[in-house]
XYZ file of C-alpha atoms in Angstrom:
312
model
C -20.578 -7.744 -19.345
C -20.005 -5.537 -22.386
C -19.073 -2.456 -20.375
C -17.744 -1.536 -16.944
C -20.066 -0.171 -14.283
C -22.607 -1.134 -11.643
C -24.277 -4.527 -11.132
C -26.723 -3.765 -13.965
C -23.974 -4.292 -16.574
C -24.190 -8.032 -15.808
C -26.638 -9.754 -18.134
C -27.510 -13.334 -18.977
C -26.776 -14.263 -22.598
C -26.577 -17.361 -24.786
C -23.159 -17.791 -26.397
C -21.430 -20.616 -28.228
C -20.049 -23.308 -25.958
C -16.250 -23.565 -26.018
C -14.486 -26.823 -26.799
C -11.542 -27.821 -24.590
C -8.030 -27.464 -26.009
C -5.556 -30.356 -25.766
C -4.566 -29.558 -22.151
C -8.027 -28.457 -20.998
C -11.277 -29.940 -19.755
C -14.842 -28.760 -20.263
C -16.778 -28.472 -17.003
C -20.554 -28.416 -16.566
C -20.737 -25.837 -13.777
C -22.892 -26.430 -10.701
C -21.605 -23.524 -8.555
C -19.601 -20.423 -9.399
C -17.858 -18.525 -6.628
C -18.345 -14.779 -6.203
C -15.286 -12.819 -5.055
C -14.751 -9.145 -4.341
C -12.250 -9.058 -7.189
C -15.169 -9.912 -9.534
C -16.762 -6.666 -8.411
C -13.548 -4.715 -8.982
C -13.281 -6.195 -12.480
C -16.924 -5.298 -13.161
C -16.288 -1.724 -12.079
C -13.122 -1.548 -14.169
C -11.014 -0.714 -11.115
C -9.095 -3.985 -10.751
C -5.284 -3.801 -10.952
C -5.392 -5.559 -14.327
C -8.201 -4.592 -16.686
C -10.480 -7.210 -18.257
C -10.979 -7.373 -22.016
C -14.594 -6.814 -23.026
C -16.886 -8.634 -23.443
C -15.983 -10.424 -20.214
C -17.575 -13.281 -18.252
C -16.741 -12.867 -14.534
C -15.942 -15.757 -12.253
C -12.539 -16.908 -11.031
C -13.712 -20.252 -9.689
C -16.191 -22.918 -10.617
C -17.214 -26.310 -9.251
C -18.860 -28.957 -11.361
C -18.524 -32.171 -13.361
C -16.119 -32.738 -16.239
C -18.080 -33.088 -19.469
C -15.204 -33.535 -21.904
C -11.400 -33.734 -21.791
C -8.769 -32.551 -24.252
C -6.677 -35.017 -26.253
C -3.601 -34.631 -24.004
C -5.435 -34.903 -20.671
C -4.761 -38.122 -18.740
C -5.154 -37.022 -15.090
C -8.922 -36.431 -15.282
C -11.860 -38.009 -17.055
C -15.511 -37.199 -17.793
C -17.651 -37.505 -14.686
C -14.992 -36.286 -12.249
C -16.191 -33.716 -9.688
C -13.713 -30.832 -9.821
C -12.917 -27.333 -8.638
C -11.334 -24.982 -11.148
C -9.562 -21.676 -10.654
C -9.183 -19.432 -13.693
C -8.916 -15.835 -14.878
C -12.609 -15.502 -15.704
C -15.557 -17.333 -17.220
C -16.989 -19.006 -14.122
C -20.435 -17.366 -14.236
C -21.672 -19.812 -16.872
C -23.235 -23.203 -17.547
C -19.951 -24.463 -19.036
C -16.334 -23.373 -18.643
C -12.986 -24.670 -19.883
C -9.981 -24.922 -17.564
C -6.408 -26.147 -17.797
C -5.390 -29.299 -15.949
C -3.106 -27.410 -13.537
C -6.121 -25.303 -12.492
C -8.129 -28.322 -11.300
C -8.668 -30.036 -7.953
C -10.799 -33.096 -7.288
C -13.727 -32.502 -4.913
C -14.145 -35.073 -2.116
C -17.476 -36.925 -2.364
C -18.609 -35.633 1.029
C -18.171 -31.976 0.007
C -20.913 -30.128 -1.890
C -20.204 -28.053 -4.984
C -21.204 -24.766 -3.347
C -19.095 -25.370 -0.230
C -16.098 -26.434 -2.283
C -15.869 -23.071 -4.090
C -14.911 -21.453 -0.771
C -11.704 -23.487 -0.813
C -10.326 -21.813 -3.928
C -9.654 -18.082 -4.117
C -10.852 -17.248 -0.617
C -9.689 -20.373 1.195
C -6.257 -20.304 -0.417
C -5.942 -16.581 0.308
C -6.633 -17.327 3.984
C -3.942 -20.030 4.073
C -1.450 -17.719 2.385
C -2.144 -14.826 4.750
C -1.468 -17.078 7.749
C 1.586 -18.830 6.304
C 3.982 -17.080 8.715
C 1.690 -16.887 11.772
C 2.759 -18.726 14.917
C 0.926 -20.199 17.878
C 0.466 -17.758 20.751
C 0.366 -14.642 18.579
C -2.576 -12.260 18.670
C -4.399 -11.477 15.422
C -7.049 -8.950 14.381
C -9.034 -10.010 11.314
C -11.169 -7.415 9.524
C -14.390 -8.470 7.758
C -14.115 -11.676 9.766
C -17.598 -12.936 8.847
C -16.949 -12.743 5.103
C -15.700 -15.374 2.672
C -11.998 -15.023 3.471
C -12.524 -13.782 7.026
C -14.691 -16.680 8.223
C -12.024 -19.148 7.074
C -9.230 -17.005 8.528
C -10.853 -17.048 11.971
C -11.004 -20.839 11.996
C -7.533 -21.427 10.548
C -5.979 -18.912 12.953
C -7.635 -20.672 15.882
C -6.400 -24.041 14.604
C -2.871 -22.627 14.498
C -3.144 -21.544 18.134
C -3.536 -17.784 17.664
C -5.656 -15.506 19.850
C -8.325 -14.214 17.459
C -10.258 -10.941 17.405
C -12.498 -10.214 14.424
C -14.387 -7.197 13.124
C -17.652 -7.029 11.201
C -20.488 -4.589 10.549
C -23.512 -6.093 12.370
C -24.478 -7.903 15.575
C -25.301 -11.143 13.715
C -21.869 -11.167 12.092
C -20.161 -10.556 15.435
C -21.984 -13.578 16.886
C -20.790 -15.620 13.920
C -17.166 -14.634 14.581
C -17.366 -15.912 18.161
C -19.162 -19.089 17.047
C -16.281 -19.789 14.636
C -13.728 -19.530 17.434
C -12.956 -15.825 17.762
C -12.443 -14.573 21.306
C -13.965 -11.161 20.572
C -16.063 -9.572 17.826
C -15.972 -5.801 17.246
C -18.210 -3.646 15.041
C -15.773 -1.611 12.924
C -18.508 0.872 11.929
C -18.616 2.191 15.521
C -16.362 5.198 16.283
C -14.622 3.514 19.232
C -14.042 0.142 17.536
C -10.283 0.474 18.041
C -10.674 0.912 21.803
C -12.971 -2.130 21.906
C -10.452 -4.231 19.981
C -7.639 -3.169 22.298
C -9.447 -4.852 25.209
C -8.318 -8.174 23.728
C -4.605 -7.346 23.852
C -4.157 -4.345 26.149
C -1.418 -1.783 25.508
C 0.803 -4.338 23.827
C -1.260 -4.426 20.619
C -1.771 -7.110 17.967
C 1.053 -9.121 16.466
C -0.843 -9.499 13.172
C -3.629 -7.501 11.532
C -5.364 -8.753 8.377
C -6.710 -5.747 6.475
C -9.119 -5.505 3.544
C -11.456 -2.609 4.413
C -9.330 0.376 3.381
C -9.595 4.068 4.186
C -8.991 5.533 7.628
C -9.262 2.106 9.283
C -5.728 1.467 8.005
C -4.404 4.300 10.184
C -6.176 2.852 13.214
C -4.627 -0.524 12.438
C -1.137 0.954 12.715
C -2.005 2.259 16.179
C -3.237 -1.198 17.198
C -0.150 -3.099 16.039
C 2.373 -4.335 18.597
C 6.089 -3.644 18.367
C 7.411 -5.681 15.390
C 3.797 -6.273 14.320
C 2.746 -6.987 10.745
C -0.281 -5.744 8.817
C -1.216 -7.841 5.781
C -3.309 -6.029 3.134
C -5.242 -8.130 0.612
C -7.909 -5.709 -0.608
C -9.964 -2.567 -0.023
C -13.677 -3.318 0.157
C -14.500 0.347 0.734
C -12.698 1.321 -2.464
C -10.730 3.854 -0.427
C -6.949 4.022 -0.264
C -4.853 5.242 2.661
C -1.724 7.355 2.276
C 0.955 5.753 4.399
C 4.225 7.429 5.312
C 7.177 5.067 5.695
C 8.103 7.126 8.758
C 4.928 5.790 10.414
C 6.668 2.431 10.589
C 9.658 3.534 12.635
C 8.212 3.965 16.115
C 7.315 0.282 16.510
C 9.377 -1.453 13.790
C 6.168 -2.192 11.891
C 5.821 -4.210 8.706
C 3.096 -3.622 6.091
C 2.774 -6.341 3.443
C 0.498 -6.862 0.471
C -0.890 -10.239 -0.538
C -2.249 -11.378 -3.916
C -2.942 -15.076 -4.378
C -2.356 -14.837 -8.139
C 1.367 -14.424 -7.502
C 1.610 -17.777 -5.736
C 3.008 -20.484 -8.057
C 0.676 -23.401 -8.971
C 2.574 -25.849 -6.740
C 2.101 -23.647 -3.699
C -1.591 -23.160 -4.443
C -1.981 -26.936 -4.715
C -0.318 -27.182 -1.306
C -2.809 -24.656 0.090
C -5.722 -26.647 -1.365
C -4.384 -29.823 0.232
C -4.277 -28.129 3.644
C -7.867 -26.929 3.288
C -9.206 -30.268 2.074
C -7.536 -32.039 4.989
C -9.235 -29.675 7.448
C -12.584 -30.257 5.722
C -12.140 -34.038 5.634
C -11.357 -34.060 9.349
C -14.331 -31.760 10.047
C -12.211 -28.952 11.509
C -13.422 -26.316 9.064
C -16.970 -25.004 8.725
C -17.944 -23.514 5.378
C -20.750 -20.941 5.439
C -22.448 -20.331 2.074
C -24.929 -17.767 0.740
C -26.504 -18.891 -2.552
C -27.987 -16.982 -5.501
C -29.159 -18.403 -8.839
C -26.896 -17.573 -11.802
C -29.506 -15.265 -13.344
C -29.406 -13.102 -10.207
C -25.663 -12.457 -10.299
C -26.370 -8.719 -10.187
C -28.241 -9.144 -6.883
C -25.352 -11.164 -5.477
C -22.950 -8.336 -6.364
C -25.248 -5.749 -4.771
C -25.471 -7.806 -1.569
C -21.687 -8.215 -1.320
C -21.131 -4.497 -1.946
C -23.783 -3.666 0.661
C -22.118 -5.903 3.289
C -25.313 -7.967 3.501
C -23.745 -11.420 3.184
C -21.798 -13.818 5.381
C -19.391 -16.557 4.397
C -18.917 -17.604 0.793
C -21.288 -16.207 -1.858
C -21.979 -18.573 -4.768
C -24.073 -18.624 -7.920
C -26.010 -21.845 -8.451
C -26.263 -22.904 -12.077
């Protein structure tokens, strides 16, 4: 992209292939993950602005083509996941050694991309959750949400999820949620309350934004916590700190980028163990690389479920 704007600013171009630096590897990309933060960067509304021209893509899965002179942990031919600050929507990408994770042989490239930004975000959001608590997960059929539902269930939480269509609500229940609620319906809050009664939810995971945030506060239990990790609607919500007093509420933000590399590696280990032991289902929606604009339109239009990937 050479400018900020709608999906049409994304265009396929031939550029010179980068060579890996001493502590980097060159990866032939098979799958590039699509995240909502890619869309925010494309629009120019992300919390840190991208330098133009910019190649989106925070995660890529593929095979190492070449290694830098100082790299000893990996070798050409290794199947790896990489997390980076951009560049994933491409045939080749360079990544530093500390950004890499080996992909188990039984896991496909497309499925593995769900374990990076979105999978790690899910692990981080649930890091303080305890068995027996009740949790409301918004956008629970999406990339982060579908993993959150499963991980929350594995931790022994009582799970309610929201989504925007009947098919997505069925998916939430199939993944282990006790109740699915359509958050586009005016009485969605009353429907969600059926799962917990007057007590409310111990935890709410929020990424929709706008007036839904106010409804979340009403649905929280005494000493409840709302975690905010995005705003898919692009709308903010003006919160008064006095709104927190009546029920001793906590509102916390979460941004995976602030987690140190060691902690992210720990998150990846947790996810890979769940996958290896077949406790975690990864749902994937695929688009070819040259249709990245269509993938962005579908995500923005809430037309996708699970992880969205570009196949190179």
